[in-house]
Coordinates of C-alpha atoms and ligand atoms in Angstrom, one line a residue:
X1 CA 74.2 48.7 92.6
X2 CA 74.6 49.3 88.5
X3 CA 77.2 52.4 89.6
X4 CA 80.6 51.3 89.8
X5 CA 83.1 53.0 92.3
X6 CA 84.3 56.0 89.8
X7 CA 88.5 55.4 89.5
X8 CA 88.8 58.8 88.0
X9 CA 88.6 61.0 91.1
X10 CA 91.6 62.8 92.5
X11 CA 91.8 64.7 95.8
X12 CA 91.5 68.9 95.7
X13 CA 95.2 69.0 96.4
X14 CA 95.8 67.8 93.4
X15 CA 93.5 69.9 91.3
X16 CA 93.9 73.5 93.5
X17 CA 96.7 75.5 92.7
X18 CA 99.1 75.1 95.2
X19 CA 99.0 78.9 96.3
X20 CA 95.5 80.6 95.9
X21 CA 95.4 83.1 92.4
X22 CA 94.8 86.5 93.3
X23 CA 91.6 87.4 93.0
X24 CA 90.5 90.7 91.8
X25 CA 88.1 90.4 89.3
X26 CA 84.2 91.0 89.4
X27 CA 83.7 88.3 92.2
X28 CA 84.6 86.2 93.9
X29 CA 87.0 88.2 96.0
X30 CA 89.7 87.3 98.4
X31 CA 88.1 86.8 102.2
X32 CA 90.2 88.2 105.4
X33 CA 91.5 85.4 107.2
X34 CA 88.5 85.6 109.6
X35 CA 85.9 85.0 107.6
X36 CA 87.6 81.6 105.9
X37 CA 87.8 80.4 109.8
X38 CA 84.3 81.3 110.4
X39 CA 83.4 79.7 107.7
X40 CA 84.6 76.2 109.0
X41 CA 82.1 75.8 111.2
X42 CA 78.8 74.5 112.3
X43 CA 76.6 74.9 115.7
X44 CA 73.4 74.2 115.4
X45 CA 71.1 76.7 113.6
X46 CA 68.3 76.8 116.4
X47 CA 70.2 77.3 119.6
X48 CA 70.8 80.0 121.8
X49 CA 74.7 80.7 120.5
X50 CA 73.0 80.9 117.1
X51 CA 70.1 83.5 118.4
X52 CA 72.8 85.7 119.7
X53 CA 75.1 85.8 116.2
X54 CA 71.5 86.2 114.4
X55 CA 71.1 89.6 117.0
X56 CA 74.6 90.8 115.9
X57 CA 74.2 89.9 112.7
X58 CA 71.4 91.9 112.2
X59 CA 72.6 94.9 114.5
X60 CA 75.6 95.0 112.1
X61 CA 73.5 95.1 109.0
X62 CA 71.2 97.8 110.3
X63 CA 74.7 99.5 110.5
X64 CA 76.4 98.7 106.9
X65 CA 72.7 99.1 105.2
X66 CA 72.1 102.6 107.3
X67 CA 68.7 101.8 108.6
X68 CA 67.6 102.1 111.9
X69 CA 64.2 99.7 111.5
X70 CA 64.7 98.3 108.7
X71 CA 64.2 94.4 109.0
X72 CA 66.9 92.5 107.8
X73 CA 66.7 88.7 106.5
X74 CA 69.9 86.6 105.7
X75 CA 69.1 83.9 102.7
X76 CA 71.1 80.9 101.7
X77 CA 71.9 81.5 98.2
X78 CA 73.4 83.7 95.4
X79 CA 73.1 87.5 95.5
X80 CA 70.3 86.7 92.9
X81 CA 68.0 84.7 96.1
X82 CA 68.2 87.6 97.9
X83 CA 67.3 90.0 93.9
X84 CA 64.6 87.3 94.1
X85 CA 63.4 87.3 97.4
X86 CA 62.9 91.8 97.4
X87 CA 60.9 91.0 94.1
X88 CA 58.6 88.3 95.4
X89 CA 57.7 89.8 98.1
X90 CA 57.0 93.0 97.1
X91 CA 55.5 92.9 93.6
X92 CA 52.4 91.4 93.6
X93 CA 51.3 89.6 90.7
X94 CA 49.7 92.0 87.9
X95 CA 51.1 95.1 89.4
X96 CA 53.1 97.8 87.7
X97 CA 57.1 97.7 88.4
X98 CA 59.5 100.2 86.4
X99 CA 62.7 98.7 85.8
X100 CA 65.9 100.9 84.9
X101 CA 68.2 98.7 82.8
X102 CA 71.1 99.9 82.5
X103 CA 72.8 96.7 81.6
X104 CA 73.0 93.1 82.5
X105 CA 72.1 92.5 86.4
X106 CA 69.4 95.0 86.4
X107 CA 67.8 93.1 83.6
X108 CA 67.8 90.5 85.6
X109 CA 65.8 92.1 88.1
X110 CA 63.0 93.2 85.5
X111 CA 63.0 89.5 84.2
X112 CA 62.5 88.3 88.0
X113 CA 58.9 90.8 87.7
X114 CA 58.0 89.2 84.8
X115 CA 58.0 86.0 85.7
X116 CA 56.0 86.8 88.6
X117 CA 53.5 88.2 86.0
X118 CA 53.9 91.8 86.5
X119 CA 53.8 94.5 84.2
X120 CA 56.8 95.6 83.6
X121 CA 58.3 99.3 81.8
X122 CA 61.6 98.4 81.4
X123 CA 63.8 102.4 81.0
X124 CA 66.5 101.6 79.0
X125 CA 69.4 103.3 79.5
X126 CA 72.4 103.9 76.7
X127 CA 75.2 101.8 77.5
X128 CA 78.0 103.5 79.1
X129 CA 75.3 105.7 81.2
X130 CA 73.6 107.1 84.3
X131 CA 69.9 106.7 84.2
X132 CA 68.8 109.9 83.6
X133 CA 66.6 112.0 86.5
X134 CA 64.2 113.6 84.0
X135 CA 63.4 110.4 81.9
X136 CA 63.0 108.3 85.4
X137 CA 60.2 111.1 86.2
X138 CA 58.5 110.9 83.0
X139 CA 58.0 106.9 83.3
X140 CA 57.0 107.5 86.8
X141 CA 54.0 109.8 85.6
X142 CA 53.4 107.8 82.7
X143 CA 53.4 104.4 83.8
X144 CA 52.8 105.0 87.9
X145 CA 54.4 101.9 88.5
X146 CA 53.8 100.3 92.3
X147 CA 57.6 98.8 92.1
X148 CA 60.6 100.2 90.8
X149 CA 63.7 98.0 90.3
X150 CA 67.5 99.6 90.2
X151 CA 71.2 98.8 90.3
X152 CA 73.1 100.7 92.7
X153 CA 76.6 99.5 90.5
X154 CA 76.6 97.6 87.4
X155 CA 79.3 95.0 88.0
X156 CA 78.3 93.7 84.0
X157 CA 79.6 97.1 82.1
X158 CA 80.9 99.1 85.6
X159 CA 78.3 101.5 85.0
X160 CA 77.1 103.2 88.4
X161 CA 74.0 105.3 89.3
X162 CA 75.6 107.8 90.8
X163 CA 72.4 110.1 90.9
X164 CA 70.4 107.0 93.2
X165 CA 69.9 109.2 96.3
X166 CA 67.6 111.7 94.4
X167 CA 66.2 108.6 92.0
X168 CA 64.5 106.9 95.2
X169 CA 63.6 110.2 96.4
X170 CA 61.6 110.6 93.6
X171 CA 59.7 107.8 93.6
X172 CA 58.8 108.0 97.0
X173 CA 57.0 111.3 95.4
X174 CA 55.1 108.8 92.9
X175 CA 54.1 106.1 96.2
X176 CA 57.0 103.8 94.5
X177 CA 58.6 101.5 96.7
X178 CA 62.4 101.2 95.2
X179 CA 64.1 97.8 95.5
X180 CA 67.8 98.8 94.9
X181 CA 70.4 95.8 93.9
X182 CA 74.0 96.8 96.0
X183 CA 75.0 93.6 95.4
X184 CA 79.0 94.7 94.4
X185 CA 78.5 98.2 95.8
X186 CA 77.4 97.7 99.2
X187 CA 80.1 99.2 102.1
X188 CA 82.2 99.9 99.0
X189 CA 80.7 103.6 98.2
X190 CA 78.0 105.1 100.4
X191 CA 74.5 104.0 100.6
X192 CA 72.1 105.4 102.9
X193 CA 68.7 102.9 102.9
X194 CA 66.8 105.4 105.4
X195 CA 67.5 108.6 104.7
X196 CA 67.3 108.0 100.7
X197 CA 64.0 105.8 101.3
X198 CA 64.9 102.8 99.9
X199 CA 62.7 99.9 100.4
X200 CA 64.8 96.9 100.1
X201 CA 68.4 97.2 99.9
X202 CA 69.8 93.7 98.5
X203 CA 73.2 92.7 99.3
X204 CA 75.0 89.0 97.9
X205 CA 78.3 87.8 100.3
X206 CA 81.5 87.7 98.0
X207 CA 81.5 91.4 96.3
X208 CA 81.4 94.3 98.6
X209 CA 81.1 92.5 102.0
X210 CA 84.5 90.4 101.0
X211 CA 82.3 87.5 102.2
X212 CA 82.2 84.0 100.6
X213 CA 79.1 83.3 98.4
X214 CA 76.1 81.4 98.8
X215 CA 75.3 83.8 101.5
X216 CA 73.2 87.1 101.1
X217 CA 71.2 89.7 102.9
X218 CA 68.0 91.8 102.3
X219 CA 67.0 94.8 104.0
X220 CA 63.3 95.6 104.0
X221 CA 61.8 99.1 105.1
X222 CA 59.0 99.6 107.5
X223 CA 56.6 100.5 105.0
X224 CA 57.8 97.1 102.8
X225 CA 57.1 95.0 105.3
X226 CA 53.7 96.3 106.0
X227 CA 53.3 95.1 103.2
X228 CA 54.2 91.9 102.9
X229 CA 52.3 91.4 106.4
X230 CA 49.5 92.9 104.6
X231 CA 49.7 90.4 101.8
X232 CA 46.9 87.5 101.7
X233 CA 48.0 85.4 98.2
X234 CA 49.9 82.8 98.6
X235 CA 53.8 83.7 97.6
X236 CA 55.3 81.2 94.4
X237 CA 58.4 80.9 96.7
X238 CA 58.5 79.2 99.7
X239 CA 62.2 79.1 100.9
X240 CA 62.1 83.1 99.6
X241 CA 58.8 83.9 101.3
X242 CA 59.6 86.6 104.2
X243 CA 57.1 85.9 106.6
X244 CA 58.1 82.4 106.8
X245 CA 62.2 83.6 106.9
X246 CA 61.0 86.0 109.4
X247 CA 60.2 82.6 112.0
X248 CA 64.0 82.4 111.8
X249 CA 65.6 85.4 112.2
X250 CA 62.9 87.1 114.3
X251 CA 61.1 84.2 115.9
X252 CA 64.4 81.9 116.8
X253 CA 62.3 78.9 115.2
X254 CA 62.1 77.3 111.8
X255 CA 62.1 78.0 108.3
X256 CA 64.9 76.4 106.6
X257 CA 67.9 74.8 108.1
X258 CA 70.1 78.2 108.3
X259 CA 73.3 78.0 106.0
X260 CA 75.1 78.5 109.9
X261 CA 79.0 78.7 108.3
X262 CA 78.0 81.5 105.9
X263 CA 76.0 83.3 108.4
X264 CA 79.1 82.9 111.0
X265 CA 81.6 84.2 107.7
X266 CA 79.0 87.3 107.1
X267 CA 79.1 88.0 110.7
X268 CA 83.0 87.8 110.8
X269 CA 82.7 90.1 107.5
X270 CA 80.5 92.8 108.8
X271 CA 82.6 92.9 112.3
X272 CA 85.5 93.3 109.9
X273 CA 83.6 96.6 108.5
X274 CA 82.3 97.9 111.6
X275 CA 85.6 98.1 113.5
X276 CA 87.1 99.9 110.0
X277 CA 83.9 102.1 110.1
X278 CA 81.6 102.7 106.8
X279 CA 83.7 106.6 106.2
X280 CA 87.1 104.7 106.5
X281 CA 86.3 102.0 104.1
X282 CA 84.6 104.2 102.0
X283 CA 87.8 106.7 101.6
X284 CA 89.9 103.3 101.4
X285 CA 88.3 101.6 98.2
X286 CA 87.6 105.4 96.6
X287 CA 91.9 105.9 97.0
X288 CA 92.3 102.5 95.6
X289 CA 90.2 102.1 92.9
X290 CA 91.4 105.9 91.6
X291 CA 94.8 104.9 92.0
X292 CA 93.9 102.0 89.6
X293 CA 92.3 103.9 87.2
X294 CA 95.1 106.0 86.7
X295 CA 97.4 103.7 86.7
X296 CA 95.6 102.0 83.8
X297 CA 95.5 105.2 82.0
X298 CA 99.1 105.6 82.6
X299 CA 99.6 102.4 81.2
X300 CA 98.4 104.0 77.9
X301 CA 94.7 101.3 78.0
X302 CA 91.3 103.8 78.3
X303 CA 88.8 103.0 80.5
X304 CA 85.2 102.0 79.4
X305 CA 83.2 104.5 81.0
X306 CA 83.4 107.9 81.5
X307 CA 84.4 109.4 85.4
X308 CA 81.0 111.1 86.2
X309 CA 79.3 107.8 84.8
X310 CA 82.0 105.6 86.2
X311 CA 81.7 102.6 88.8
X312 CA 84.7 102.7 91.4
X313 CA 83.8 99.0 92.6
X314 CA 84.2 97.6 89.4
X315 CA 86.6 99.1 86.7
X316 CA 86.1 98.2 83.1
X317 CA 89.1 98.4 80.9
X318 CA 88.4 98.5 76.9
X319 CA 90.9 95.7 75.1
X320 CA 92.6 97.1 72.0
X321 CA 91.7 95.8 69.1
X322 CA 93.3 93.0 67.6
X323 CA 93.7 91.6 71.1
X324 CA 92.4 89.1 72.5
X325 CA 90.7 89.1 76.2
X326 CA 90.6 85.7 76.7
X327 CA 94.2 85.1 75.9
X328 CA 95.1 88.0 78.0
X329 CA 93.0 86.4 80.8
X330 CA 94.3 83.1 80.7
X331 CA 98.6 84.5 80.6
X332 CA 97.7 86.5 83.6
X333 CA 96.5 84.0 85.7
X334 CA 99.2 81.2 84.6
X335 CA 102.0 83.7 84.4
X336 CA 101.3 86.1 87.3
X337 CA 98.5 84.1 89.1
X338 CA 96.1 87.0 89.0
X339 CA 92.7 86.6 88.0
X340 CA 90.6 89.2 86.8
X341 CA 87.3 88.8 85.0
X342 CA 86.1 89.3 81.2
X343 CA 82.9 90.5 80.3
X344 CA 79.7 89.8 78.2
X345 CA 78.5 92.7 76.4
X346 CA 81.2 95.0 75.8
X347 CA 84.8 94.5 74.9
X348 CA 85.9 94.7 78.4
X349 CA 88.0 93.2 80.9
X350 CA 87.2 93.5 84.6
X351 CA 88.9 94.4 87.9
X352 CA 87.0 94.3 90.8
X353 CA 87.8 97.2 93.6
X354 CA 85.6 95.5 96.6
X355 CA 86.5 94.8 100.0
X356 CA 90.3 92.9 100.5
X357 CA 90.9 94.0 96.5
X358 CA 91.8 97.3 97.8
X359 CA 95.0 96.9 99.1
X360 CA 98.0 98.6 98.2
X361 CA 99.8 95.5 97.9
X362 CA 97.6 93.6 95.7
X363 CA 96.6 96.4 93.2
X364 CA 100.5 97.1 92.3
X365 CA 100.9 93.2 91.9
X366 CA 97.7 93.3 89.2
X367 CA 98.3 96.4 87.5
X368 CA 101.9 94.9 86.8
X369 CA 100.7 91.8 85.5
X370 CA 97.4 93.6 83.3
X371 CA 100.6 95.7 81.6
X372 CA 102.7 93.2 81.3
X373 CA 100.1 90.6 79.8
X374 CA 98.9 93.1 77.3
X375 CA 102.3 93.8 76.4
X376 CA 103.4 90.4 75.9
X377 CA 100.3 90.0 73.6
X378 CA 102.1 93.2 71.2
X379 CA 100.3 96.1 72.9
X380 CA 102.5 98.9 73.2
X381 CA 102.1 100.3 77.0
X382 CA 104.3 102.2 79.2
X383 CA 104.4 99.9 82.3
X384 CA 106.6 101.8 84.3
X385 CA 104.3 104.7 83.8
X386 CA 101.2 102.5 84.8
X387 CA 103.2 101.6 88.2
X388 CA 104.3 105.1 89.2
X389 CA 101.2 106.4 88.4
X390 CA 99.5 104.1 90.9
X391 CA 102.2 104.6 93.5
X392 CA 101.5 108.4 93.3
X393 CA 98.2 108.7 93.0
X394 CA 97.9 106.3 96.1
X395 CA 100.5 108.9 98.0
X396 CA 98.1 111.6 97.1
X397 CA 95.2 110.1 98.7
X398 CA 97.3 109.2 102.1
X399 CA 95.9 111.5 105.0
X400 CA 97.1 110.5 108.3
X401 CA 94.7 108.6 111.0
X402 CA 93.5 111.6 112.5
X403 CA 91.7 112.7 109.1
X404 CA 90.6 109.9 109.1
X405 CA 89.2 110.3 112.4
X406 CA 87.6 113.4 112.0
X407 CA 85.7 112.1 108.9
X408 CA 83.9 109.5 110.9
X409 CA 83.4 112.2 113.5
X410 CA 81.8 114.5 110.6
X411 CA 79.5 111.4 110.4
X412 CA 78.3 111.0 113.6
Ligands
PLP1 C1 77.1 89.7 91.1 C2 75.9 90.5 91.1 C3 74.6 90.0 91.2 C4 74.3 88.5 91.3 O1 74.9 87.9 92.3 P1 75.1 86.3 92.3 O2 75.7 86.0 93.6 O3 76.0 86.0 91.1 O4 73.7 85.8 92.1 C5 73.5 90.8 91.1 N1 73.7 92.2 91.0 C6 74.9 92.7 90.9 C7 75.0 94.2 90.8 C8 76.0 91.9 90.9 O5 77.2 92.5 90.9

């Protein structure tokens, strides 16, 4: 024994806040009461109470993802395992995949292809932007590429593909499978993985499913997983090959011992969003996250991107110059115990508008202490402005429960 007992350790209590900081920046976001219970606890990952939550589980994905096949595998890791796990399995070494960039996650996804020695096209969109219908059309004729990679939301510069729908569309056209990142946009703003032929929808636990991380979800079409089945080299990644995750959640045998509390907290999550329904939650986070942006605006600070470019799950807000972010970070969360997130690439800070973020409650309580942290940095902004502007723009978007009703109805 040449390690000593180390003296220096303190207990959590003493190192956590003594009330949580609000979270509302890019990620982690606050979990409903639930899903912190669920999460403190394990059953055994092979017995018959775990088959039965693996059932639900997927039933309730089949839901959120919109897919009435599709086969759905949980993974214990990042959002990036389950970016990692739709690559590997479906681009196969020295194939063609077309990667739209449009800033920093779904580079990561073309960077995933090239270390599994594909050959990637990477479409570079301008920052700020869309990817652009024509341009994705003239790769896919030029390049025919077997695999094409896309962000539904980039959480990096709030940057959203608003145009996806007709995107996968077209590469169905070209024989493209689409693997499509909803990592921070997923039961935040619709997403239809059937009816827009998407091949695998990927999904991580603590954005838009107001999950805890280290627990994430993929969603593979029919014609995805023919062919993986159909595959006969050997995948580089064993805990992210499907057909062996596949012995788990369609087999009930093993793979990997299941990360059980997560997969209890996303089932918890995902009850949470099926008893709110996909069109209520949808209208919920759009009201919010307007509300926000106006009240920003109001405020007198401009937004990064432009509204028909513009991600409502994650809102970028440009910092003045002569500020600085990071001291207007750090006085928010010691002053007003609000955390919201910074950025790299752009001058940017960050709030995040995804599952328990959007609530009345919370989103005055930020936008008073963004103004008032700015301000007390020597920005001049109107904060009372900022706060009714929120207040009515929120009023606006108030319809009672029956509209509500007859939008899920509309659905149906
Ligand atoms: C956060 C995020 C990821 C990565 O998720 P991790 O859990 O950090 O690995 C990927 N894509 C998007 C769009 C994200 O917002």
């Amino acid at each position: 024994m040449q390690v000593s007992v180390p003296k220096q350790i303190v207990p959590l209590d003493s190192i956590l806040p003594d009330e949580p900081l609000l979270m509302m920046g890019a990620g982690p976001v606050p979990v409903p009461a639930r899903v912190a219970a669920a999460n403190g606890i394990v059953i055994n990952h092979l017995g018959d109470t775990m088959a039965q939550i693996i059932e639900q589980v997927k039933i309730m994905s089949r839901y959120v993802f919109q897919t009435q096949n599709g086969y759905i595998l949980g993974v214990a890791g990042p959002g990036s395992a389950a970016m990692e796990m739709a690559v590997a399995n479906l681009v196969v070494p020295g194939s063609k995949v077309l990667s739209i960039c449009n800033g920093f996650f779904s580079h990561r996804l073309a960077e995933m292809a090239l270390r599994l020695e594909a050959d990637v096209v990477k479409l570079e969109v301008a920052q700020g932007f869309t990817a652009d219908l024509d341009v994705v059309e003239q790769y896919l004729i030029q390049h025919r590429p077997q695999v094409m990679t896309i962000v539904q939301g980039e959480t990096s510069n709030t940057v959203c593909n608003h145009n996806l729908a007709a995107i996968t569309k077209l590469a169905k056209q070209y024989d493209c499978l689409v693997i499509v990142d909803a990592v921070c946009t997923l039961s935040t703003m619709p997403l239809d993985m059937d009816e827009w032929g998407i091949d695998a929808v990927i999904t991580g636990g603590q954005k838009g499913l107001s999950c805890i991380p280290g627990i994430s979800l993929v969603g593979f079409s029919e014609q995805a997983w023919q062919l993986i089945q159909s595959r006969t080299d050997q995948l580089r990644h064993w805990c992210l090959d499907a057909k062996l995750a596949e012995q788990f959640w369609y087999k009930k045998s093993y793979h990997y011992t299941a990360p059980v509390s997560g997969i209890l907290a996303i089932h918890e999550a995902m009850r949470l969003i099926i008893n709110e329904t996909l069109p209520v939650r949808f209208d919920r986070h759009l009201r919010c996250s307007q509300a926000l942006q106006a009240g920003i605006e109001a405020l007198g600070l401009q937004l990064f991107v432009k509204p028909h470019n513009r991600l409502n799950s994650v809102v970028g807000i440009e910092v003045p110059d002569g500020i600085d972010a990071k001291a207007v970070l750090k006085y928010m969360s010691s002053r007003y115990r609000v955390e919201i997130s910074g950025s790299f690439g752009p001058n940017i800070v960050r709030i995040g508008q995804m599952g328990e973020q959007c609530r009345a409650h919370n989103l005055f309580r930020t936008l008073h202490a963004l103004g008032a942290s700015f301000i007390s940095m020597g920005c001049k902004l109107d904060l009372p402005a900022g706060v009714a502007a929120l207040e009515s723009t929120l009023d606006r978007y108030e319809f009672p429960p029956e509209q509500h009703l007859s939008a899920v109805n509309a659905i149906k």
